[in-house]
XYZ file of C-alpha atoms in Angstrom:
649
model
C 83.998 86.484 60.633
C 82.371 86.825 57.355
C 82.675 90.364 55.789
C 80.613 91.668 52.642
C 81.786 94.373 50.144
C 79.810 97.832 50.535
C 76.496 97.369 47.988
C 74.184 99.951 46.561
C 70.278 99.504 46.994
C 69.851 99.426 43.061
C 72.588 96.768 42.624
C 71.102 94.671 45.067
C 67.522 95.434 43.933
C 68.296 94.481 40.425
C 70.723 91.233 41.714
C 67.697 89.912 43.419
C 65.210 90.610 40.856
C 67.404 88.449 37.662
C 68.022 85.657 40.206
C 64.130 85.491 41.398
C 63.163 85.987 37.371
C 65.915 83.180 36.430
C 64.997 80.958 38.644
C 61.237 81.318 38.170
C 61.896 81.420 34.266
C 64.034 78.029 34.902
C 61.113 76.084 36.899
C 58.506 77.544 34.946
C 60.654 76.185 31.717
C 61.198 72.721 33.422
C 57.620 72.130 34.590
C 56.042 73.694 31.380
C 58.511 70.956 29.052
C 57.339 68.174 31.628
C 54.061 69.125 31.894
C 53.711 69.406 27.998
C 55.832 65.945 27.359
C 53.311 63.894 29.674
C 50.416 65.665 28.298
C 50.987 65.413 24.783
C 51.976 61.932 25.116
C 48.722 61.044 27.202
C 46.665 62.712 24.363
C 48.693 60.216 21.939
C 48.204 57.110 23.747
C 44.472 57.723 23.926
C 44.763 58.681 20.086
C 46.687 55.581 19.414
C 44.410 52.968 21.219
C 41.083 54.717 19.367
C 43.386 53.662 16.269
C 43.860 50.444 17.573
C 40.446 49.596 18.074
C 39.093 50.934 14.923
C 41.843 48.484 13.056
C 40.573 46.035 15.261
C 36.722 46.619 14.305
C 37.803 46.573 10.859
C 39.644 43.399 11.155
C 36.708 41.717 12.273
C 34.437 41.676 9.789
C 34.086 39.877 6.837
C 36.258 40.443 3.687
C 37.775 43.395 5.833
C 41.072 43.142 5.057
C 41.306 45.704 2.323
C 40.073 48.152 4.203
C 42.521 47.495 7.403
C 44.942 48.047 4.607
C 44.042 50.872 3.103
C 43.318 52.222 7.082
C 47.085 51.516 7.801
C 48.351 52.953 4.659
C 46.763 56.228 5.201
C 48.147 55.918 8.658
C 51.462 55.705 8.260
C 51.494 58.400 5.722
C 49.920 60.617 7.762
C 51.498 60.686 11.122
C 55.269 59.986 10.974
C 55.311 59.176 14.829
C 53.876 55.613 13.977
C 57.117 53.628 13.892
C 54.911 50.596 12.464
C 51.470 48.512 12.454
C 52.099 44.933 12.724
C 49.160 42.607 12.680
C 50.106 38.882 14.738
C 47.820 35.940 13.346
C 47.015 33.670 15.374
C 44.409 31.350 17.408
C 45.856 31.411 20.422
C 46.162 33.320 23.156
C 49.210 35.394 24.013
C 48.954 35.979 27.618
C 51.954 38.984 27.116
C 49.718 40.815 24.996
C 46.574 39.963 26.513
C 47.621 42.095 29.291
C 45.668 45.716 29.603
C 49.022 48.095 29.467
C 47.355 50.841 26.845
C 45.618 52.336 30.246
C 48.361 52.177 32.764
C 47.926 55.951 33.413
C 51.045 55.673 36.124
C 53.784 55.353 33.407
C 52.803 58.072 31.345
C 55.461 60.411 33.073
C 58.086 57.656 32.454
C 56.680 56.661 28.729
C 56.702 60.478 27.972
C 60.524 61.728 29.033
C 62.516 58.472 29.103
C 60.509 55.992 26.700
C 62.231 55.795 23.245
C 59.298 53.789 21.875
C 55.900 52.570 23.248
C 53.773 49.846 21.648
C 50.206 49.447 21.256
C 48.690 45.711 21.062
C 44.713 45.044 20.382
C 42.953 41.564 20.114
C 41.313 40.982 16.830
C 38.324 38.757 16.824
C 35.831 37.694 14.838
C 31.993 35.907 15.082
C 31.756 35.573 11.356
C 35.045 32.780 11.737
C 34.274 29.335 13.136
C 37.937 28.484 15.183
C 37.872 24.751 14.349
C 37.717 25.847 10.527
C 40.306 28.802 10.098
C 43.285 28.325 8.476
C 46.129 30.186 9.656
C 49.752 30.941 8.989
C 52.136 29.748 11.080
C 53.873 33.216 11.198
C 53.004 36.583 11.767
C 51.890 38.848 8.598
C 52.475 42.718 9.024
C 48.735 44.164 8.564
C 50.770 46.546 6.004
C 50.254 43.695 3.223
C 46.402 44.196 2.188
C 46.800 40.235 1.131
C 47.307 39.077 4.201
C 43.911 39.217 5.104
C 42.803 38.389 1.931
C 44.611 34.985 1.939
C 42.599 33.892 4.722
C 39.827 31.097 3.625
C 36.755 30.885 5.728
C 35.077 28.024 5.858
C 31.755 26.652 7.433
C 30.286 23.418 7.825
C 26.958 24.641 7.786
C 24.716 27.677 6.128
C 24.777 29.758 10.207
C 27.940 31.596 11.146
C 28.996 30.771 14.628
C 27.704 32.825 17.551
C 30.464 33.572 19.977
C 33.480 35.309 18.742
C 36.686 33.413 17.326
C 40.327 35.309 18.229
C 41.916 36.141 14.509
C 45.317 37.809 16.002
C 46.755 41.133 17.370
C 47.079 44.362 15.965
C 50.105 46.048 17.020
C 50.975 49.892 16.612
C 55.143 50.936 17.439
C 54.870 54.790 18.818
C 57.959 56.776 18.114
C 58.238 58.901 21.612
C 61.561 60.712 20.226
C 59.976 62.306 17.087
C 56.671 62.818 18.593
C 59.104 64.705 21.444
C 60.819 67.035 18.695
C 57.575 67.324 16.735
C 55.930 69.057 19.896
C 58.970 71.186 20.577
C 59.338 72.078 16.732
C 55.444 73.129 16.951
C 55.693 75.307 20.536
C 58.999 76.989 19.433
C 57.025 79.797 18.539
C 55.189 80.511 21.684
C 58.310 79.672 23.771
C 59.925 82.294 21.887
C 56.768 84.708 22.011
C 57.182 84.079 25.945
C 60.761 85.254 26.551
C 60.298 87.989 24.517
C 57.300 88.671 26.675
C 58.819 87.849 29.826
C 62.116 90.166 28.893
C 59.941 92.506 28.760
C 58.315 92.140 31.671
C 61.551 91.735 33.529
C 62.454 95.481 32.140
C 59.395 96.890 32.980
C 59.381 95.731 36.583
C 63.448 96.783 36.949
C 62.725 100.049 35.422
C 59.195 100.738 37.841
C 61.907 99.489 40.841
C 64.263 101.947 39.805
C 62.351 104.633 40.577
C 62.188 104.452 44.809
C 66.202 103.465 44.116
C 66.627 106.829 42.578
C 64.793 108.918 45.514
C 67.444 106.545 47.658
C 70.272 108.134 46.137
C 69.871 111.007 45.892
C 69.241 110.613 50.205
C 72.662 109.052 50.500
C 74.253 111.908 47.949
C 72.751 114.161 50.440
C 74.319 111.962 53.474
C 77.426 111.747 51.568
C 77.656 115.839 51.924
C 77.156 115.795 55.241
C 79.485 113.615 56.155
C 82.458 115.025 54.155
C 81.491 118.681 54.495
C 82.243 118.886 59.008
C 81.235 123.324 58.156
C 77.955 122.483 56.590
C 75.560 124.541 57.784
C 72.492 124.188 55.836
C 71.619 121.114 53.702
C 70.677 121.312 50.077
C 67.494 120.373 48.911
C 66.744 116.698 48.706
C 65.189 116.014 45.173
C 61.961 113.264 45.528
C 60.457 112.081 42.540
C 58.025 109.642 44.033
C 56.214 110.315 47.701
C 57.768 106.843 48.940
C 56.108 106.834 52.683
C 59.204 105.052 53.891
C 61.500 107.066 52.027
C 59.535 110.465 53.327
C 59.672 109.468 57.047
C 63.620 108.598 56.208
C 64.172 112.057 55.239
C 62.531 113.675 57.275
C 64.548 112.111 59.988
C 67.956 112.948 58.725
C 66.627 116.609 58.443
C 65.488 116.490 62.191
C 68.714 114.957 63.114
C 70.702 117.364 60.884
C 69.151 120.434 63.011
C 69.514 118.776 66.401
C 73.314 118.007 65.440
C 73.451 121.377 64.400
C 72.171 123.374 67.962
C 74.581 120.922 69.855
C 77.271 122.181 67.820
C 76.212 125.600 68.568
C 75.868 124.374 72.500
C 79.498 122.514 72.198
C 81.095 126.113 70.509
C 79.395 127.940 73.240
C 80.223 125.917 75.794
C 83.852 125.597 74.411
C 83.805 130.040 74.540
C 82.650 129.394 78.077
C 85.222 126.926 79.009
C 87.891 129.464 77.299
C 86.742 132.252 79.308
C 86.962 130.587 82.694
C 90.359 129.290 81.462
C 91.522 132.144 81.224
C 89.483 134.191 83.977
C 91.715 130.867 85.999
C 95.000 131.521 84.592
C 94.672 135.375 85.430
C 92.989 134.368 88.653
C 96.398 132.424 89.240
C 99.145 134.531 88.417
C 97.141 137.451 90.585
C 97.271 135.114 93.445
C 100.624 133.683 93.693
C 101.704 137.930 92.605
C 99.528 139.089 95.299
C 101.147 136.303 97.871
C 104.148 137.147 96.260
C 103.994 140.751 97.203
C 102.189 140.512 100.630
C 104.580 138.007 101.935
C 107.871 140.586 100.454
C 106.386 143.451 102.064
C 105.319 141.299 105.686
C 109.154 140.378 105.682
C 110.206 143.550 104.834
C 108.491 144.762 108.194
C 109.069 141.847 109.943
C 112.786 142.636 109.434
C 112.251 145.996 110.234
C 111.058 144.901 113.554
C 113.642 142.215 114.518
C 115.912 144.608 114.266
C 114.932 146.824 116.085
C 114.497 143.939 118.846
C 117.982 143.459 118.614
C 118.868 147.360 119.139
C 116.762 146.898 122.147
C 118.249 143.828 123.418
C 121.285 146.137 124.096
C 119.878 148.755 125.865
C 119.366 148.764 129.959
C 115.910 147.627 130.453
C 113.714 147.351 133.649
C 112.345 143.909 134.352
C 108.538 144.775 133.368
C 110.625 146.197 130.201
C 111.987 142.834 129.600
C 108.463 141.314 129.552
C 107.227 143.421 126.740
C 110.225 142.577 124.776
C 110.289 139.162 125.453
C 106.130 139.528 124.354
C 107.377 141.163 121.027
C 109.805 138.988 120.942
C 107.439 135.907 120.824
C 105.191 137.879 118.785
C 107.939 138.155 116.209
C 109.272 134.867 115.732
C 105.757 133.204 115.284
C 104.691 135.816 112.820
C 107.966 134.849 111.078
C 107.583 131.335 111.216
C 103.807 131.603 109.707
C 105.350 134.254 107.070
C 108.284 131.498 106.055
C 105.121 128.342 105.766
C 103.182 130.166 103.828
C 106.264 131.261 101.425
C 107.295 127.887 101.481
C 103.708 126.705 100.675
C 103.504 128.982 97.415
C 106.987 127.483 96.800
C 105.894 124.017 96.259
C 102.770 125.151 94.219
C 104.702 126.911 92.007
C 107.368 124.002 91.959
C 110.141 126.498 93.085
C 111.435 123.861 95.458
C 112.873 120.764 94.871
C 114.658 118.027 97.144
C 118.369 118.272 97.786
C 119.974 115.132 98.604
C 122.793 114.780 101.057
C 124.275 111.671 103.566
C 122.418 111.569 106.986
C 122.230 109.597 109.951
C 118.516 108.979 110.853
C 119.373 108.455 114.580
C 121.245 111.458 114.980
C 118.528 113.279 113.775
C 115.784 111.564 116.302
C 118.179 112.520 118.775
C 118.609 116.505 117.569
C 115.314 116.397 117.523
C 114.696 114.846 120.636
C 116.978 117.731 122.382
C 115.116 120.200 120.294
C 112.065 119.521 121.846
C 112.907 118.100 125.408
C 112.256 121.847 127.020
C 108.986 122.423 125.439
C 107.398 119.148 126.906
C 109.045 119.110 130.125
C 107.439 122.618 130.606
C 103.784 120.697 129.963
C 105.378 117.507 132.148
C 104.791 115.481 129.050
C 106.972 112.489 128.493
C 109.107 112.414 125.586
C 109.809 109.024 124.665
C 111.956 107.409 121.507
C 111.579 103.909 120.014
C 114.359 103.473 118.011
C 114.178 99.924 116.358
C 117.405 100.297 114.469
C 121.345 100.453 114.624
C 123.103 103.585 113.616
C 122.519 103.815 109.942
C 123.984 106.114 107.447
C 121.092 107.260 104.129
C 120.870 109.599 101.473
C 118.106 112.262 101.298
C 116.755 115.995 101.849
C 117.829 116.120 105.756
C 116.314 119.269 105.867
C 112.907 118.849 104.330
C 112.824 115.403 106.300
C 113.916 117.155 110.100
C 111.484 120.208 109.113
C 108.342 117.856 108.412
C 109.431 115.427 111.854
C 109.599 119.067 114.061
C 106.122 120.258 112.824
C 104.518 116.930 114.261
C 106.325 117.308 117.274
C 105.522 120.282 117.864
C 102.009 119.840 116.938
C 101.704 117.085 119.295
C 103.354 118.731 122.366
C 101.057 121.885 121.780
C 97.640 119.696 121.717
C 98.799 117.482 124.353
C 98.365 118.611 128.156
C 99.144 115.100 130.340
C 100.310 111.921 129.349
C 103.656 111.675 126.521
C 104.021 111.972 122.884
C 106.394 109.164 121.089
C 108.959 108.806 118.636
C 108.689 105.521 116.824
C 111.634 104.355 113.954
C 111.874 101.893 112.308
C 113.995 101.178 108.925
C 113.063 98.327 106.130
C 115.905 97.593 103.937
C 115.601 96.714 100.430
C 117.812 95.366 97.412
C 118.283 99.016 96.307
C 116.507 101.400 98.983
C 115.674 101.760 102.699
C 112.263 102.852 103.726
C 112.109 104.746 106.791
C 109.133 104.515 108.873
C 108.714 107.424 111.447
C 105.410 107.553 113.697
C 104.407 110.586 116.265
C 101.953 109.333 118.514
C 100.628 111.644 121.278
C 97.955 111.287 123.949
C 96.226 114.455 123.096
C 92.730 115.855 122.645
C 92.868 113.862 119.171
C 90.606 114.638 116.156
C 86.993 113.781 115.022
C 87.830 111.476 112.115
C 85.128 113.647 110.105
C 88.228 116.311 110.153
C 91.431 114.012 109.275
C 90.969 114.633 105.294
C 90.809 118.588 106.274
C 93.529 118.665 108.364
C 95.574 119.051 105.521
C 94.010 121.795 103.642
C 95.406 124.810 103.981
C 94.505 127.202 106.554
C 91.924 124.368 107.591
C 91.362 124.470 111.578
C 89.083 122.376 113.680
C 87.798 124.852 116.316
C 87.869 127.740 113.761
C 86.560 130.018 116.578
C 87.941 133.005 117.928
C 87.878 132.024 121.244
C 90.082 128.595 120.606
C 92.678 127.631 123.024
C 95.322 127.144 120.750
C 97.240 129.264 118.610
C 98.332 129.076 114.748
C 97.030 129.494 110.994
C 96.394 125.738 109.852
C 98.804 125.723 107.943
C 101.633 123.314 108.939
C 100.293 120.365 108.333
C 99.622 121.317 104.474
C 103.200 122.403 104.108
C 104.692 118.729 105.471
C 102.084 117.273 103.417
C 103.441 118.887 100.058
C 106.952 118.362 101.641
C 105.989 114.671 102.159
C 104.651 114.364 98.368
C 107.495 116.235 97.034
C 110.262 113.649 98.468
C 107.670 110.897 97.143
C 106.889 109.611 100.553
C 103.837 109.035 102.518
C 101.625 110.470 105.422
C 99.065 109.037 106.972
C 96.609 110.315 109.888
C 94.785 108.202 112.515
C 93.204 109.912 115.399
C 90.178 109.466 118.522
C 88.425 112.439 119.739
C 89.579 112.599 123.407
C 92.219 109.777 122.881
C 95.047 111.153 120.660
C 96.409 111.148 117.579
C 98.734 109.273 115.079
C 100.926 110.423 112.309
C 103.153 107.736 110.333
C 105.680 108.789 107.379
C 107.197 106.168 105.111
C 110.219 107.687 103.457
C 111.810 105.925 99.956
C 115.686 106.835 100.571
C 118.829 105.848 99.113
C 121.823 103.690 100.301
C 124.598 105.688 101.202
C 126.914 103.904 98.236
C 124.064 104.839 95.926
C 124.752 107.273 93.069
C 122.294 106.592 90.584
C 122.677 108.653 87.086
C 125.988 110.415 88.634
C 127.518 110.448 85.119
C 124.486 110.913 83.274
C 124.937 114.467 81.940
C 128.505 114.090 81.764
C 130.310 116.594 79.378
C 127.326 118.288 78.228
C 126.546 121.820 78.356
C 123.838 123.566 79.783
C 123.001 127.093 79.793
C 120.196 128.091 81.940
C 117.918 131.286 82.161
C 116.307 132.188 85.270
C 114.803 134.999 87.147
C 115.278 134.122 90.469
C 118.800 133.618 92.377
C 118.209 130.484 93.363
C 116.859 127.069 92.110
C 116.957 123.376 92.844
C 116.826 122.744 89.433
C 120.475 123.917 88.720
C 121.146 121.685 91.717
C 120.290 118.605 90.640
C 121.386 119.460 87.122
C 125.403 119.650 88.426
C 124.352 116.538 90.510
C 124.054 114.526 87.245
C 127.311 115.672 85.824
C 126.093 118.529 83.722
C 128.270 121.799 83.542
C 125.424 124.132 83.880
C 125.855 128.340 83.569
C 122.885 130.388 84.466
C 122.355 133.780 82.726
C 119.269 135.830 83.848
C 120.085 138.511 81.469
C 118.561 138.287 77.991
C 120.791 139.588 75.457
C 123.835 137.541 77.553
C 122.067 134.475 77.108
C 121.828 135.193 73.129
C 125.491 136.243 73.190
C 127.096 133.067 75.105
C 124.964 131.117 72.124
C 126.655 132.665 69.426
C 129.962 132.399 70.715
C 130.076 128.993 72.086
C 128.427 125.710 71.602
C 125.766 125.335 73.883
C 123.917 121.752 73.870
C 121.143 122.166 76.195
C 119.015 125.420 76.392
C 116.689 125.528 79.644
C 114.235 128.101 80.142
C 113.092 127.798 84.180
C 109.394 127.718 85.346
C 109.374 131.679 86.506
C 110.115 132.410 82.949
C 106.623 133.599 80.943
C 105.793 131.497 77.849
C 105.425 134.797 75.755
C 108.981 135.297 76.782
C 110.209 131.683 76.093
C 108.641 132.154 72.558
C 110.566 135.577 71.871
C 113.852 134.003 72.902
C 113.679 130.523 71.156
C 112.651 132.478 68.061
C 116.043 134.720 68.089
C 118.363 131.509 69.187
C 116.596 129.430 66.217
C 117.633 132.783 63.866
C 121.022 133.030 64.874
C 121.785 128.964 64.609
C 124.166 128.238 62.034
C 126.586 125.348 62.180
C 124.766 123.340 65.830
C 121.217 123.277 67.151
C 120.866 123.603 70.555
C 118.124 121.695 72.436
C 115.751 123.949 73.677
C 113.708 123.049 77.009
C 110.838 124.960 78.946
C 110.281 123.633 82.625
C 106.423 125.477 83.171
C 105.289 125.432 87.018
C 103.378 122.580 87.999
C 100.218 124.668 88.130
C 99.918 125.596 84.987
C 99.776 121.869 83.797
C 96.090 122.177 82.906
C 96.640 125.353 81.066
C 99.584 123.249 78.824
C 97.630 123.209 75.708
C 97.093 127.047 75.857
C 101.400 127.917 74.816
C 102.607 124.406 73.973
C 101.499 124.636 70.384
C 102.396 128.219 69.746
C 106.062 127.465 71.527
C 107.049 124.322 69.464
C 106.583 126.091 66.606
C 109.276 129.122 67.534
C 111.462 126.275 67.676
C 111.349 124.861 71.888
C 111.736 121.162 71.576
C 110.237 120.104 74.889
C 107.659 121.423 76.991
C 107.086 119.689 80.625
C 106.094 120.494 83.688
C 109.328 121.400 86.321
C 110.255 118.783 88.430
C 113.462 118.418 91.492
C 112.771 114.855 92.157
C 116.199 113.222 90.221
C 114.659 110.126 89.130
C 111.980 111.493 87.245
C 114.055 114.181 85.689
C 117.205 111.634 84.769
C 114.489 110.068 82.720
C 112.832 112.650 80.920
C 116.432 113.963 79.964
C 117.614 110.658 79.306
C 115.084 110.670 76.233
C 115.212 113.694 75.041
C 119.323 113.688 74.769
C 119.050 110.086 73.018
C 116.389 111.239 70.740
């Protein structure tokens, strides 16, 4: 496509205006020459043939041939554009010059800008001549010799002239069209030259009276120009108008209304952006008081909690009476499914806080169906459910989190054995082998009181429960089914829910695992160095660090960590996800002081929940000196890759 170069309004203005003048001044040139050519020439011709006839009239009479001569004398003198004035004697006719072509209007055009001559030819004839008694010369006499005439004897056989006319000869006149051409040029140069000057004139006059809306224009787009540049403007200058232009009024008063409204959305946007801020941070506080206050709660519950299983256990020593048995066996129950709720909803703040990753170890997934299967055999024999496994594989040996895996197939058990009462609940396997992975398909299908399928996207919320009532039959927090859910996620596998009200329910898992003789990125952090600072005393991110090959030593203590940098070369420098940015800042600005000789790369893994908040320390932490910022992460692929980079780099 066709692109122009950028083009002011006067620049155009006065482009247009010379081409429309030069072209107008060309045509008006061209038609005024023509015009003046074929009219000057038509004013000859008709000047020429009154000559023509006058020499003709004089020709005719008696003893005229002095004055024809004297006629054509002063003639020639006189106007230099007669070439010549012939006169042809003769008595009979010449049909070539008998032919009327002094009035053929229709080649005046043609005579007048292409002719070099033009002739003029009149019959001469006289009644005072008898034809049989003229004597004639044989050739043609130019009417320039007076004698010519002269010479010629009339004779008459009797005392009357004759009465009809005799022809004499021609008169011919020779029009020079070239000089009459330069003689009507040489006698308009004047007013030709009178009208450029005139029209020069003009043509200034009517730029300069355009120039004035073109000046009002830019002073507009000088204004504009301001705006554009100048993103803190706050008020614009005052836009200069010589001339009340309507269009150019209406144009700026436009820009000013649009000026103001871009203004008070600025003022909305910075407000709105304040707003945003505040929530952002009434969030992040929001945040860290809930995962401290479920950090606290659930310390303090397990604190008690362990208080109290301990003193079950004194108890279980001590002599008891049957009906005392019952009340421990009550507490008891009481106990353990406190404990179990307490460890979920730990576990659940866990994986929001991405404190727990996947640890992978060699399993065998029909050993575990059949642990499982043991596990659970009591609890539905005591409902006479039927417990039934449909193993549709050979005994098969995998790598994966066993425990996370086993933990997320014994909630669904369970939950189907509790919200079953008749019928059976079954164990379906089945394994799909790839080129480099197995995908393990696990389904828990129970003939239950099932679910309206209004509920199965809430099942998985947190604390979500169907009959919410305090009168339901069946016991628990809603909270199981969110914890396998994150579990599920976290091992980047899949869970999906199908269910009938009054008909049952089922749950099917597809698990991504590894081939046994699979050891993907085993040497990938081989011989390099990693010195990690944590709070807490455990983390599956030091696990799968030593997985890869890395020689990893933890410090927790601050002034340690500074100390095992200055005495040794350290290559990698992770801060973990429990660490505060503030904190990461301090530190990365004393290890980036103390550097000397090596620079170590420095790493902060933030918890997955503060994600949204990343652009909040990010900034302020790459410039103490921390060369990567990302969100923590215990899933080995995705962290061989993001470590992968950031070594080569």
């Amino acid at each position: 496509m066709r692109t122009h170069s950028a083009r002011t309004i006067p620049t155009l203005i006065r482009r247009s205006v010379w081409q429309a003048i030069s072209l107008a001044v060309l045509i008006g040139f061209l038609l005024s020459f023509i015009y003046g050519f074929v009219y000057h020439y038509q004013q000859k011709r008709l000047y020429v043939q009154q000559l023509t006839e006058l020499l003709a009239s004089s020709g005719s009479t008696a003893n005229g041939a002095n004055l024809v001569a004297r006629q054509v004398s002063t003639l020639l003198n006189s106007d230099s554009t007669l070439q010549n004035i012939v006169f042809y004697s003769t008595n009979y006719p010449i049909n070539a010059l008998n032919q009327e072509t002094m009035g053929d209007v229709s080649s005046d055009w043609y005579n007048a800008l292409f002719a070099d001559t033009v002739n003029f030819n009149h019959t001469v004839t006289s009644h005072y001549l008898r034809g049989n008694s003229i004597q004639r010369a044989n050739a043609s006499q130019p009417i320039s010799d007076p004698l010519s005439m002269s010479n010629i004897e009339t004779k008459s056989s009797g005392s009357k002239p004759i009465s009809s006319n005799t022809l004499v000869g021609y008169i011919n006149i020779t029009l020079d069209v070239n000089k009459m051409r330069w003689n009507w040029v040489r006698i308009n140069l004047l007013s030709w030259l009178a009208t450029v000057i005139v029209g020069i004139f003009g043509v200034w006059f009517i730029l300069r009276k355009l120039n004035w809306p073109t000046r009002d224009v830019i002073e507009l787009a000088n204004v504009c120009d301001m705006a554009v540049n100048n993103a803190q403007l706050e008020k614009l200058p005052a836009i200069q108008q010589h001339f009340d232009f309507q269009e150019l009024v209406r144009l700026k008063k436009a820009f000013i209304i649009l000026f103001n409204r871009l203004k008070i959305v600025k003022q909305d946007y910075q407000a709105l952006a304040d707003f945003e801020q505040q929530l952002h941070n009434k969030d992040l506080s929001l945040d860290m008081q809930r995962h401290n206050f479920q950090s606290m709660i659930t310390h303090e519950l397990k604190t008690s909690l362990n208080a109290i299983s301990g003193g079950l256990q004194l108890l279980d020593n001590q002599y008891l009476n049957e009906e005392q048995k019952d009340i421990l066996a009550i507490i008891h129950k009481g106990s353990q499914q406190l404990e179990l709720t307490l460890e979920q909803i730990i576990q659940l703040s866990k994986i929001e806080q991405g404190q727990i990753g996947i640890s992978l170890s060699e399993f065998n997934p029909l050993q575990m169906i059949t642990d499982l299967l043991e596990e659970f055999e009591p609890a539905a024999k005591q409902k006479n459910l039927a417990l039934i496994s449909r193993v549709q594989h050979v005994d098969y040996a995998l790598e994966g989190d066993a425990s996370k895996i086993k933990q997320v197939l014994a909630t669904l058990i369970d939950n189907a054995i509790k919200f079953t009462n008749n019928g059976q609940v079954i164990i379906e396997s089945q394994l799909m082998h790839f080129n480099e992975s197995t995908r393990w398909q696990i389904k828990v299908i129970d003939t239950g009181i099932g679910i309206d399928p209004i509920y199965i996207e809430d099942v998985f919320t947190p604390f979500f429960q169907v009959d919410s009532s305090q009168t339901r039959a069946h016991e628990g927090l809603g909270i199981g089914l969110s914890v396998i859910k994150q579990i599920v996620q976290l091992m980047g596998a899949s869970i999906e829910l199908t269910s009938k009200l009054g008909a049952g329910s089922q749950f099917t898992i597809l698990i991504p695992l590894r081939h046994r003789y699979q050891k993907k990125h085993q040497y990938l952090l081989q011989d390099v160095d990693i010195l990690y600072y944590h709070y807490d005393d455990t983390d599956s991110m030091v696990e799968e660090l030593q997985r890869l090959g890395a020689d990893v030593t933890c410090q927790q203590d601050e002034q340690s960590l500074l100390d095992q940098i200055a005495n040794t070369n350290v290559n990698v420098v992770m801060f973990a996800e429990e660490v505060l940015p503030e904190h990461v800042k301090q530190l990365a600005l004393c290890i980036r002081a103390q550097e000397t000789t090596s620079r170590s790369l420095l790493i902060y893994w933030y918890p997955p929940y503060k994600a949204r908040y990343v652009d909040s320390f990010e900034y302020g932490l790459k410039a103490a000196g921390v060369d990567y910022c990302h969100s923590a992460t215990s899933d080995s692929k995705i962290l061989a890759s993001l470590l992968r980079k950031w070594l080569v780099t």
